[in-house]
Coordinates of C-alpha atoms in Angstrom, one line a residue:
X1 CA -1.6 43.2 -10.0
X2 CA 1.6 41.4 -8.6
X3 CA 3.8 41.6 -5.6
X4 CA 6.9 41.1 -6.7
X5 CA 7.7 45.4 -7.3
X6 CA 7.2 48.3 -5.3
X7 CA 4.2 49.9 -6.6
X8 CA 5.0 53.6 -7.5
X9 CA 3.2 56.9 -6.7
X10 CA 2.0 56.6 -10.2
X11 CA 0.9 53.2 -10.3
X12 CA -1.1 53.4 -6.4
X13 CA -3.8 55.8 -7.7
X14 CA -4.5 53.9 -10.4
X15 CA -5.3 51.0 -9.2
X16 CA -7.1 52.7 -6.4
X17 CA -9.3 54.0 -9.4
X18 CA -9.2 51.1 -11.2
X19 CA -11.4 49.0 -8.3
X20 CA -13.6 51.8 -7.6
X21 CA -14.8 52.0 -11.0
X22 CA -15.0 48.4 -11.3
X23 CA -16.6 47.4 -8.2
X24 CA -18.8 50.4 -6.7
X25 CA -21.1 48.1 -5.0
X26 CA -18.0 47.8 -2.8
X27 CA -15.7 50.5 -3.0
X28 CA -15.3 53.6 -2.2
X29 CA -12.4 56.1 -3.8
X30 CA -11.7 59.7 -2.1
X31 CA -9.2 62.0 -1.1
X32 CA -8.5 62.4 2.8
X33 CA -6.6 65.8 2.8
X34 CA -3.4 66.9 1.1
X35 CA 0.3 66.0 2.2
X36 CA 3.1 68.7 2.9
X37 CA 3.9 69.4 -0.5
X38 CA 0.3 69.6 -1.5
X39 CA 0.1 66.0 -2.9
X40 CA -3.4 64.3 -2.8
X41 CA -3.9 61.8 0.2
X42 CA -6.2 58.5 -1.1
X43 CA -8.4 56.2 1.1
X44 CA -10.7 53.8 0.4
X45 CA -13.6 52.9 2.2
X46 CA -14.3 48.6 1.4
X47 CA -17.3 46.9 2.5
X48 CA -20.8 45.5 0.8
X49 CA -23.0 48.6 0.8
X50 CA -26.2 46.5 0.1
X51 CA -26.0 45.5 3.6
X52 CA -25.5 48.7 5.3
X53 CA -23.1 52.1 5.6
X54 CA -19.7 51.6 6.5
X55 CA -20.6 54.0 9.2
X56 CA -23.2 51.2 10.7
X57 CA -21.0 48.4 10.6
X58 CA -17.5 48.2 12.6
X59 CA -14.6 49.1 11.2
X60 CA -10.8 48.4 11.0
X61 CA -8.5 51.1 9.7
X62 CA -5.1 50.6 8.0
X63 CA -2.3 52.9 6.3
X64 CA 1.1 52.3 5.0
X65 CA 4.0 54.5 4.3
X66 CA 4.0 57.1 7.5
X67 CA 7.3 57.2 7.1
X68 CA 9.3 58.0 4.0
X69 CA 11.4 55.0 2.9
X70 CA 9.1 52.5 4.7
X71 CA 7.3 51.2 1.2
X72 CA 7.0 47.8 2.1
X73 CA 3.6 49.1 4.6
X74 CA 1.6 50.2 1.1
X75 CA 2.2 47.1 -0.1
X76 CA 0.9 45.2 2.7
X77 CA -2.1 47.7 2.4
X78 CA -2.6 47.4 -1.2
X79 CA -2.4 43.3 -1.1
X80 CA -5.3 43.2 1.8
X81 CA -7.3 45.8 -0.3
X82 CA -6.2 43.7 -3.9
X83 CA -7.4 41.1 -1.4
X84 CA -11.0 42.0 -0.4
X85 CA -11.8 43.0 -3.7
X86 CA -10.8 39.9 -5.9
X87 CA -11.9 37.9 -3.6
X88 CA -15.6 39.1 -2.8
X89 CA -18.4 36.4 -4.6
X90 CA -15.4 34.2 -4.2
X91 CA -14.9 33.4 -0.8
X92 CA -17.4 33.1 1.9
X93 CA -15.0 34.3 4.8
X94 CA -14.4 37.5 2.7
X95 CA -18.1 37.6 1.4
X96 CA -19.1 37.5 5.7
X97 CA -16.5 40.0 6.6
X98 CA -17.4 42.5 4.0
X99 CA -21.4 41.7 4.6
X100 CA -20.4 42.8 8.5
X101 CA -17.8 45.0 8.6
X102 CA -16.0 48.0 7.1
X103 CA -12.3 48.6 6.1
X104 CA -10.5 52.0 6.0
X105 CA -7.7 51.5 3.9
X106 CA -4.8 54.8 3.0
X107 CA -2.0 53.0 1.2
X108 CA 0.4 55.8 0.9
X109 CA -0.2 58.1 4.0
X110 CA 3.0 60.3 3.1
X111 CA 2.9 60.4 -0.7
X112 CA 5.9 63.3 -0.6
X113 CA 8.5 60.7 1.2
X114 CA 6.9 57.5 -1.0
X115 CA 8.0 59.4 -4.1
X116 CA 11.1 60.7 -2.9
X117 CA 12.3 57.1 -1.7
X118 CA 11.2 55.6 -5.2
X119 CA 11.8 58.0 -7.5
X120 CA 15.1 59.3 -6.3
X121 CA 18.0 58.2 -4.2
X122 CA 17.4 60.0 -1.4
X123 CA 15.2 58.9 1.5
X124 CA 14.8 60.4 5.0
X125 CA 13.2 59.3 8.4
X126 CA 9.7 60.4 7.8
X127 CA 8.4 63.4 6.7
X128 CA 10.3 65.7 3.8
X129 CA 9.7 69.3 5.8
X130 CA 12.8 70.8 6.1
X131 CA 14.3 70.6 9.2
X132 CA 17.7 71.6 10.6
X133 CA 19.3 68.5 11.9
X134 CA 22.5 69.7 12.9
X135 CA 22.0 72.4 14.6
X136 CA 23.8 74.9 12.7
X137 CA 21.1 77.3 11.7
X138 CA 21.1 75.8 8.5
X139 CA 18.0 73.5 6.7
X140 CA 18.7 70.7 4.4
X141 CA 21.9 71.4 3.6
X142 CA 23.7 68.3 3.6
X143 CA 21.7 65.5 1.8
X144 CA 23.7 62.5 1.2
X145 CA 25.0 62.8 -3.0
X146 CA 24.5 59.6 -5.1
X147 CA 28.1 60.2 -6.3
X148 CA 28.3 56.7 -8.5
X149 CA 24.6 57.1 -10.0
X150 CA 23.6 53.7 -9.3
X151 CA 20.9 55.5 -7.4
X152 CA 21.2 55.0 -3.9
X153 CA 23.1 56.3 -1.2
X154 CA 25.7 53.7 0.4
X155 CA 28.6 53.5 2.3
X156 CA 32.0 55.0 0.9
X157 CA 35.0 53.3 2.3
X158 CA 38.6 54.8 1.9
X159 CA 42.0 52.9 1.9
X160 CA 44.2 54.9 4.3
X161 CA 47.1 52.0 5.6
X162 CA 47.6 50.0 8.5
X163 CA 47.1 51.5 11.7
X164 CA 45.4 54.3 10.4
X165 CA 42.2 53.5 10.1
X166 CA 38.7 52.4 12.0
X167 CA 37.6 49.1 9.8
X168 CA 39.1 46.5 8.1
X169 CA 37.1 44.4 5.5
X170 CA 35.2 41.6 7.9
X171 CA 36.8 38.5 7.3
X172 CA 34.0 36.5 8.6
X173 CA 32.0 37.1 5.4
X174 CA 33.0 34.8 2.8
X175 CA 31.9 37.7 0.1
X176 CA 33.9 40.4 1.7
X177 CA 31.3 42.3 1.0
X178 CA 31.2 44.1 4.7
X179 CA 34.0 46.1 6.7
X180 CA 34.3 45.4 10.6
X181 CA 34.7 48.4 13.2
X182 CA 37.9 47.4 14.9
X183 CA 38.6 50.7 16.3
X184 CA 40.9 54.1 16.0
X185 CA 44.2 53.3 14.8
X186 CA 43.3 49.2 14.4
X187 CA 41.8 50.0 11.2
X188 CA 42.9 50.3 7.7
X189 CA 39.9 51.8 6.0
X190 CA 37.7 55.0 6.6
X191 CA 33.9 54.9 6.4
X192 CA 31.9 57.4 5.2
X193 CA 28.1 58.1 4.0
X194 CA 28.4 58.4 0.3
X195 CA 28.3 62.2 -0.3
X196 CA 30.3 65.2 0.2
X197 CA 30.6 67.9 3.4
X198 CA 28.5 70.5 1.7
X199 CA 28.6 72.5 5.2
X200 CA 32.0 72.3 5.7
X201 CA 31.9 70.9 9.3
X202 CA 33.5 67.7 9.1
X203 CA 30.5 65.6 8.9
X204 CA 28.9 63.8 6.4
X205 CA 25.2 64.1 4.9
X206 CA 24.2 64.8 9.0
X207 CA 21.3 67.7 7.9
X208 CA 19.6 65.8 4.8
X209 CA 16.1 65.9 3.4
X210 CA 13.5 67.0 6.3
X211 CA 14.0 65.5 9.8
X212 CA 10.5 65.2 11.6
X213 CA 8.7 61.9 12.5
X214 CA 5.3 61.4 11.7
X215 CA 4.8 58.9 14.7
X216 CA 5.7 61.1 17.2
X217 CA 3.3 64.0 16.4
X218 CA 0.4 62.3 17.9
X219 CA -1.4 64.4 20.8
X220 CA -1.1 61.8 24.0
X221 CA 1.5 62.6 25.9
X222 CA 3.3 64.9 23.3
X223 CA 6.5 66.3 24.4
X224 CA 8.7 69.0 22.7
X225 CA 11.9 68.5 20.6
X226 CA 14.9 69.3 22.6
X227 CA 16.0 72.9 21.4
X228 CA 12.6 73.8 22.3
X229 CA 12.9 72.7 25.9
X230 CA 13.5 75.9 27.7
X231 CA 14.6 74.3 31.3
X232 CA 17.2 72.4 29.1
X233 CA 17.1 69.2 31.7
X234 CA 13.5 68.1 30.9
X235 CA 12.3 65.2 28.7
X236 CA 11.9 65.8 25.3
X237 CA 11.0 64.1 22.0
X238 CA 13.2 64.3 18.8
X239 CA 11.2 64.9 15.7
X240 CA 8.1 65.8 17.5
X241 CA 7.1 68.8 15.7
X242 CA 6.2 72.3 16.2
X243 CA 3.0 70.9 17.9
X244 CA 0.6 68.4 18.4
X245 CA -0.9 67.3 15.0
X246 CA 1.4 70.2 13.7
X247 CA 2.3 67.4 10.4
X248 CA -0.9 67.6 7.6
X249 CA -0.6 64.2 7.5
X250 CA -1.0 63.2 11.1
X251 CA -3.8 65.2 11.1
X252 CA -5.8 63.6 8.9
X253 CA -5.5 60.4 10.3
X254 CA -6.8 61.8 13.7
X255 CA -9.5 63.4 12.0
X256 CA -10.9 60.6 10.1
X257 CA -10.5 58.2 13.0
X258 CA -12.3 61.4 15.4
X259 CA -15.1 61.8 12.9
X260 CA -15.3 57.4 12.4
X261 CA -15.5 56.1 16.4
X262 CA -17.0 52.9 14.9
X263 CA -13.3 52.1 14.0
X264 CA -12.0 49.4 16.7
X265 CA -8.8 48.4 15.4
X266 CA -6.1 50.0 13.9
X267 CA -2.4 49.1 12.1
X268 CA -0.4 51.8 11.0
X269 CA 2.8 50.4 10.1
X270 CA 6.1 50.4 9.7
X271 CA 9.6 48.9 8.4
X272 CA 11.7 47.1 9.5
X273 CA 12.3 45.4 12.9
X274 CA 10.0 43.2 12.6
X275 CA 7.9 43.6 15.3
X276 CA 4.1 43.6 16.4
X277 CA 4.6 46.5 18.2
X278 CA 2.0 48.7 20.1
X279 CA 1.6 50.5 23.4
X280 CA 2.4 51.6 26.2
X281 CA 5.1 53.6 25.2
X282 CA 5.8 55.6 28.5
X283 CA 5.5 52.9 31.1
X284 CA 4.9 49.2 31.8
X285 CA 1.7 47.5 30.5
X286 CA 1.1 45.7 34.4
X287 CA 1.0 49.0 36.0
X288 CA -1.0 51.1 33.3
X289 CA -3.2 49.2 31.2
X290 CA -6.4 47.5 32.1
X291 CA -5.7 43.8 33.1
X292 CA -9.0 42.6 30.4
X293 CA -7.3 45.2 27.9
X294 CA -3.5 44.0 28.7
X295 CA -4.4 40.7 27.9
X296 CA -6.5 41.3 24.9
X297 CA -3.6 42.7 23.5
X298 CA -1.1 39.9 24.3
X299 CA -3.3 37.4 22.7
X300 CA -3.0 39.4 19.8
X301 CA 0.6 39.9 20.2
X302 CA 0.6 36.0 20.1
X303 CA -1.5 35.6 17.1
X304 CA 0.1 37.9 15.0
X305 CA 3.5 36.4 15.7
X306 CA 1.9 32.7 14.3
X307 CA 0.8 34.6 10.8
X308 CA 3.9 36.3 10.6
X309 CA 7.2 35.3 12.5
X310 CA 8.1 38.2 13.8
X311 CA 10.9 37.6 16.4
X312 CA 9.3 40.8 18.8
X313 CA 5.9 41.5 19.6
X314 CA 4.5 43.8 22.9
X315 CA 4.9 47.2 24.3
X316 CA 6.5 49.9 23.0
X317 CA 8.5 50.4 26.3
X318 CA 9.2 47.2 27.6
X319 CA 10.0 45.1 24.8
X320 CA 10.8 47.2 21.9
X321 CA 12.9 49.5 23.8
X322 CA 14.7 46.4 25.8
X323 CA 14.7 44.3 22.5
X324 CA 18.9 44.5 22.1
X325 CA 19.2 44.7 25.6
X326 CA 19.2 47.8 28.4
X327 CA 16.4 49.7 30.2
X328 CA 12.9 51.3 28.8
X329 CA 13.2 53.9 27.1
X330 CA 10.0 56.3 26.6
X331 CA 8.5 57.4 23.0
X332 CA 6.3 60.2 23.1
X333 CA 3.6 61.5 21.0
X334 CA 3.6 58.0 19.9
X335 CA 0.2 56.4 17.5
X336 CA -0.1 53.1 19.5
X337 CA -0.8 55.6 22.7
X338 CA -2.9 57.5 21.2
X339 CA -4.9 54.7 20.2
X340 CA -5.3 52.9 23.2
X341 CA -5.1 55.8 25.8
X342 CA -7.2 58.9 24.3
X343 CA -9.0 56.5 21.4
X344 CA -9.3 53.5 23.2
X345 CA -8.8 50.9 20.3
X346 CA -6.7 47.6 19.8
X347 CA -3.5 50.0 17.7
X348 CA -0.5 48.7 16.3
X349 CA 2.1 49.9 14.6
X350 CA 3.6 47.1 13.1
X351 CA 7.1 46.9 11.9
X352 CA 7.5 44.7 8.4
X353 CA 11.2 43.1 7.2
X354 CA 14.0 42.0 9.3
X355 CA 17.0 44.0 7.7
X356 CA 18.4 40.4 6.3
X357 CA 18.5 39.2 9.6
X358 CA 17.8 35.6 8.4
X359 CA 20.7 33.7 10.4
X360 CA 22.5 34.3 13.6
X361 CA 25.6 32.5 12.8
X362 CA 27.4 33.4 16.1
X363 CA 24.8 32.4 17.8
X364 CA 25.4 35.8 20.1
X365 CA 21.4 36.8 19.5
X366 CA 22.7 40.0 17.4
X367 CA 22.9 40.5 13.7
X368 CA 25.6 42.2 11.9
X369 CA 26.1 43.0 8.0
X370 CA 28.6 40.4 7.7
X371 CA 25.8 37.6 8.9
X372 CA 23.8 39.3 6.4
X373 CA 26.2 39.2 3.7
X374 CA 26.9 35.2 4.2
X375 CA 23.0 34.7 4.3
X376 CA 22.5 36.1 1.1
X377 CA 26.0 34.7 -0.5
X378 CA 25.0 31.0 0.3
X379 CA 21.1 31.6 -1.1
X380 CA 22.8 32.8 -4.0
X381 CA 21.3 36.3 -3.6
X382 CA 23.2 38.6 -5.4
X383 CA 21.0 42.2 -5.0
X384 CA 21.6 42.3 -0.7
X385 CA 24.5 44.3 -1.1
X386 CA 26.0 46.6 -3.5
X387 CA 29.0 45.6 -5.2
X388 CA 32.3 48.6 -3.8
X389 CA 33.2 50.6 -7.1
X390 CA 36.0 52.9 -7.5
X391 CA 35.0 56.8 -7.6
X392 CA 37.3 59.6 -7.5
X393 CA 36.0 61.8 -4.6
X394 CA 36.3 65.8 -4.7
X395 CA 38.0 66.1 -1.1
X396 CA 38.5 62.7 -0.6
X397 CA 40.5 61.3 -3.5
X398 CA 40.2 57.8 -4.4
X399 CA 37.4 55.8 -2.4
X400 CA 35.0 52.9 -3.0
X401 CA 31.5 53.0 -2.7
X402 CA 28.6 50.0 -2.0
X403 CA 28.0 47.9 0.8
X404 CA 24.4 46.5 1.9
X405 CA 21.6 47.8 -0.3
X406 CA 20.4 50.4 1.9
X407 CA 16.4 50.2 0.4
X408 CA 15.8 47.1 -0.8
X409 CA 17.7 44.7 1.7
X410 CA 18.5 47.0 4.8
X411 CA 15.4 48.7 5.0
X412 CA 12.8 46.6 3.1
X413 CA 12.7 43.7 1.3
X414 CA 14.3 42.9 -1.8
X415 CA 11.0 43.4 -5.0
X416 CA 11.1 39.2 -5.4
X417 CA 10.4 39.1 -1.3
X418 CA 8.0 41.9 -0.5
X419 CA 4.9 40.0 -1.7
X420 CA 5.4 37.0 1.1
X421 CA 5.5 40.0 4.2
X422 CA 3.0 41.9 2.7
X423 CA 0.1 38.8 2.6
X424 CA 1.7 37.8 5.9
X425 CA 1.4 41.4 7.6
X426 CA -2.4 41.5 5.8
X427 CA -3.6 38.1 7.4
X428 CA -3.0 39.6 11.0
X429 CA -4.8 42.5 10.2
X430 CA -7.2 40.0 8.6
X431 CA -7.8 38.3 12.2
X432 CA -7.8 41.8 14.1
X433 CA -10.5 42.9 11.7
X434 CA -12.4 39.5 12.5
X435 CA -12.0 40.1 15.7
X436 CA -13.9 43.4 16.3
X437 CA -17.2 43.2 18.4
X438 CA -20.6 42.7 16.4
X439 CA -23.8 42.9 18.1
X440 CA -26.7 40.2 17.4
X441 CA -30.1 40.8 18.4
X442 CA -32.0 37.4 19.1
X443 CA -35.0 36.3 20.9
X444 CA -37.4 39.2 20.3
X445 CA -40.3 38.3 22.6
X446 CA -43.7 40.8 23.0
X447 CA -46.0 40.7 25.5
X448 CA -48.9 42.5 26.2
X449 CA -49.8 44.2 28.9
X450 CA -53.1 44.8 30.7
X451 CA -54.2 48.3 30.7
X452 CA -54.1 51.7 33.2
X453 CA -50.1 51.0 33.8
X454 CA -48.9 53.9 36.0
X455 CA -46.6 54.5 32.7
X456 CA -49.2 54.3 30.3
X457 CA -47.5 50.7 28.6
X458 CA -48.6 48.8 26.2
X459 CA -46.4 46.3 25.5
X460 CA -43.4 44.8 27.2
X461 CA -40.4 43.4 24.7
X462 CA -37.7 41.3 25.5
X463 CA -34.9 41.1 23.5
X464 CA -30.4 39.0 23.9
X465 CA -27.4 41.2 22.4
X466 CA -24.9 39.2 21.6
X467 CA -21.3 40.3 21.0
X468 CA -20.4 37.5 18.4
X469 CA -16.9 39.3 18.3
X470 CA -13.6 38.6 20.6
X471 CA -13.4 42.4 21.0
X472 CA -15.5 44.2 23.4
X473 CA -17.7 46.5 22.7
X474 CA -15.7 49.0 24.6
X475 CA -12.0 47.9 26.3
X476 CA -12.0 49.0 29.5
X477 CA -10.3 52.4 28.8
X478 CA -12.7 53.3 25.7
X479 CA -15.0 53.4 28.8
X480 CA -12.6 55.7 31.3
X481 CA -12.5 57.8 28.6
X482 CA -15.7 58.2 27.0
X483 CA -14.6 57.7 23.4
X484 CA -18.0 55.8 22.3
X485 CA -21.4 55.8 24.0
X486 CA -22.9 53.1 25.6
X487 CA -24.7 50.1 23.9
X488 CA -28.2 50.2 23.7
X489 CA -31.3 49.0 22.0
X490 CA -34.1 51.2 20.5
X491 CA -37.5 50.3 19.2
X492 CA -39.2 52.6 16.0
X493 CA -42.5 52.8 15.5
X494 CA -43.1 52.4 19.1
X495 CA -42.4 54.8 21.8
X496 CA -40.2 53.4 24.7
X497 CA -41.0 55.0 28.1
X498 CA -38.8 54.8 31.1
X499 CA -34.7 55.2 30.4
X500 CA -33.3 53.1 27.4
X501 CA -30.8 50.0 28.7
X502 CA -27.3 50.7 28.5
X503 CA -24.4 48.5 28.5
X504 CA -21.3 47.4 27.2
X505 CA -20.3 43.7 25.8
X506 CA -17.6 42.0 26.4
X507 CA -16.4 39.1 23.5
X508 CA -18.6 36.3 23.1
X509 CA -20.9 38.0 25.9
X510 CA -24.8 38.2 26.1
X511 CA -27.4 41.3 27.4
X512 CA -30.9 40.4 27.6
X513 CA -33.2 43.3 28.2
X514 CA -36.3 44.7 28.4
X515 CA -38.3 47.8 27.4
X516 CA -41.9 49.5 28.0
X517 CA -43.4 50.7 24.6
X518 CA -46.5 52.4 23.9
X519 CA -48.3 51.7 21.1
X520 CA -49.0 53.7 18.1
X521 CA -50.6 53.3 14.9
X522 CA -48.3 50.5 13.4
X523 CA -48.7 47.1 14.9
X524 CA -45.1 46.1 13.5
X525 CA -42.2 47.6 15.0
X526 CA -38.2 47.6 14.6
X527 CA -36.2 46.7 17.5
X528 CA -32.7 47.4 16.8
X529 CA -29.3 46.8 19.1
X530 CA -26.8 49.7 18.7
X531 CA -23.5 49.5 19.3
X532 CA -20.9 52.9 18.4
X533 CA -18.1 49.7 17.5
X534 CA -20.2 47.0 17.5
X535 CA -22.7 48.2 14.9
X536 CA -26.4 47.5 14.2
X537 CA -28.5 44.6 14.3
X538 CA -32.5 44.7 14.3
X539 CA -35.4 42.5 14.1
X540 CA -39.4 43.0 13.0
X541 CA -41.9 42.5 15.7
X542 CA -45.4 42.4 16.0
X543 CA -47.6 44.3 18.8
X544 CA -50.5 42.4 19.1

């Protein structure tokens, strides 16, 4: 397997296939549900099943490719998974983390828009139901045209004179590969979106290929898309959906992570800000997170830059929103909410690829094409943009069509570059899936106790839970919220009387408790620590 090509919605399966058949001691191949168009769905399940279920140990889910032309997520998800499987016998820190914990892996979670981005020149925001854009009453009916072939959808500039246009070619790029918005009537060039009007309204490729968002479908603090705001002044949510969890593929996301509460952490993720982005997505992290859980987060946000670089990390609302400047702005029906607020988990939804954005040559803290363009022609990149070609437009006349590569510079990563984000993206989800809370039972101690106890006792046991994990157990809002049960410890083969111990663990924190058994027939028992995201750990012991 290599990294240096986008893996197709051919090759994904196979490979998927591939390491199930070749390692079934550690994977496990099935289909999660079916996409919009009625496409299979894969996940794998990775951990060493000689050491327990998946379902025992805690977990860490990941999926690529929510949204359509953001490729560059499967391959980050197919590297860790290449990752844990190539690498198990040969490395002890994957050997442990396999041993202990359990990894969800969907590559592809929108195989409609995967295929559409790769296999055509079309791509869209996120999900390929058809969706009237504009307005007009009308669905799909102005897709962008690849009018050149060279299959992908650019930029089409026309010469119209001095004075009569909006841009002029940017002079500030020694490749003059990029135009430069100098205004109405300061221009001598037109800019369009390569295509044609196909509805006649002036505008260019404005109602393309579907229109919803997958990541704002999610059911915490959903809010309707504005033409179905009846008050018409309210706030509203553009590509919601018809509903909550209305989108197939939503859907099955929530219902695997509903039916698998041992999962603790989760990255679904995106292109291309880059960013380690998560919640709050409606208001400021001081005022509505838990301090414990606010900071938990910011370590990560901290960690993840040092694997990866990212210039942002933090809050949906603060930083993303503010990231070029102005005030928060809410997102809802947003994953990283849901994750923290209704699932209480560590969520991101990290964003892979900076656009090109490799030099700020201004030094004004912005990017434009034209830094872009200079970047790539003094690296001696030649695939960042497309070169402008002559094409003899239907309405138009005479135009030129290229400018920056819209998939594979603007959006993601050129093929030669996508295997240094993807590993880098994979070791922070790496660390996060270190990180989750794992309980340790030590120190079993019996003692017997003399008979005609009021509760008919045998034996006393004493037992320390460690959580040997940086995570707790429960954050402080898996707790508001009751997402997973309290910790506890059980005994078989012995009957416990009096009420079992509950608790939760913070990281790196110890319980030591005790329980009344009465003997039965056995003189060895099982006491076992159990934890809904911290998973199992038991010892033998011996009633005397």
């Amino acid at each position: 397997m290599d990294f240096d090509h986008f893996h197709t919605g051919i090759e994904i399966p196979w490979w998927l296939r591939k390491w199930a058949h070749e390692r079934p001691d550690l994977v496990d191949l099935y289909i999660v549900g079916e996409s919009f168009s009625g496409q299979p769905i894969y996940q794998l399940t990775i951990t060493d099943k000689s050491t327990g279920a998946d379902t025992d140990k805690p977990a860490a889910f990941f999926e690529g490719n929510r949204h359509s032309g953001e490729v560059s997520s499967a391959e980050s998800s197919l590297w860790l998974a290449h990752h844990l499987i190539t690498q198990a016998g040969k490395d002890k820190k994957v050997d442990k983390l396999l041993a202990e914990k359990a990894f969800y892996i969907r590559p592809v979670n929108n195989p409609d828009g995967h295929d559409l981005y790769l296999y055509t020149a079309q791509t869209n925001r996120s999900t390929v139901r058809p969706y009237d854009n504009d307005g007009d009453g009308k669905i799909d009916e102005d897709p962008g045209e690849d009018l050149n072939r060279d299959g992908y959808l650019s930029q089409m500039r026309q010469y119209v004179g001095a004075g009569k246009g909006t841009h002029v070619i940017d002079e500030r790029d020694p490749a003059k590969n990029t135009m430069q918005n100098v205004g109405a009537g300061k221009g001598d060039h037109l800019m369009f979106s390569e295509g044609v009007d196909n509805d006649g309204n002036g505008g260019y490729n404005e109602d393309g290929v579907g229109g919803l968002d997958l990541h704002r479908n999610y059911p915490y603090n959903w809010h309707v898309m504005p033409e179905a705001d009846e008050t018409g002044r309210n706030l509203t949510q553009g590509g919601a959906g018809e509903y909550p969890l209305s989108e197939p593929e939503t859907r099955h996301v929530y219902n695997w992570l509903m039916s698998h509460t041992n999962i603790g952490v989760v990255n679904s993720m995106d292109t291309r800000v880059p960013m380690h982005l998560r919640g709050p997505s409606t208001c400021d992290p001081t005022e509505c997170m838990y301090t414990g859980d606010r900071k938990l987060y910011e370590h990560f946000d901290k960690a993840g830059a040092g694997f990866t670089g990212y210039r942002y990390t933090g809050s949906v609302y603060i930083d993303y929103a503010t990231r070029n400047g102005g005030d928060p702005e809410p997102l809802f029906g947003h994953g990283p909410d849901f994750g923290y607020f209704q699932y209480g988990a560590i969520w991101y939804g990290d964003e892979l690829w900076n656009g090109g954005d490799f030099t700020d040559y201004d030094g004004d803290d912005r990017f434009a094409d034209w830094e872009r363009s200079r970047w790539c022609a003094e690296n001696g990149r030649t695939n960042c943009f497309l070169p402008w070609t002559t094409f003899q437009h239907p309405k138009l006349g005479k135009v030129e069509i290229g400018g920056i590569n819209p998939k594979f510079w603007s959006q993601n990563p050129s093929p030669d570059l996508i295997g240094k984000w993807a590993a880098n993206q994979a070791r922070f989800n790496l660390y996060l899936s270190e990180s989750l809370p794992q309980v340790k039972l030590s120190q079993v101690n019996v003692k017997a106790l003399r008979g005609g106890q009021s509760d008919g006792a045998t034996h006393e046991i004493a037992a320390t839970v460690t959580n040997t994990g940086r995570i707790p157990t429960a954050l402080e809002q898996a707790k508001e919220i009751k997402i997973v049960a309290p910790d506890t410890v059980e005994v078989e083969g012995a009957r416990v009387v009096g009420g079992a111990p509950e608790f939760y663990l913070d990281g790196g924190r110890t319980e030591k408790v005790k329980l009344r058994v009465i003997k039965a027939d056995a003189d060895t028992i099982t006491v076992k620590a159990v934890s809904v995201r911290g998973g199992l750990s038991s010892a033998p012991a011996r009633l005397s």
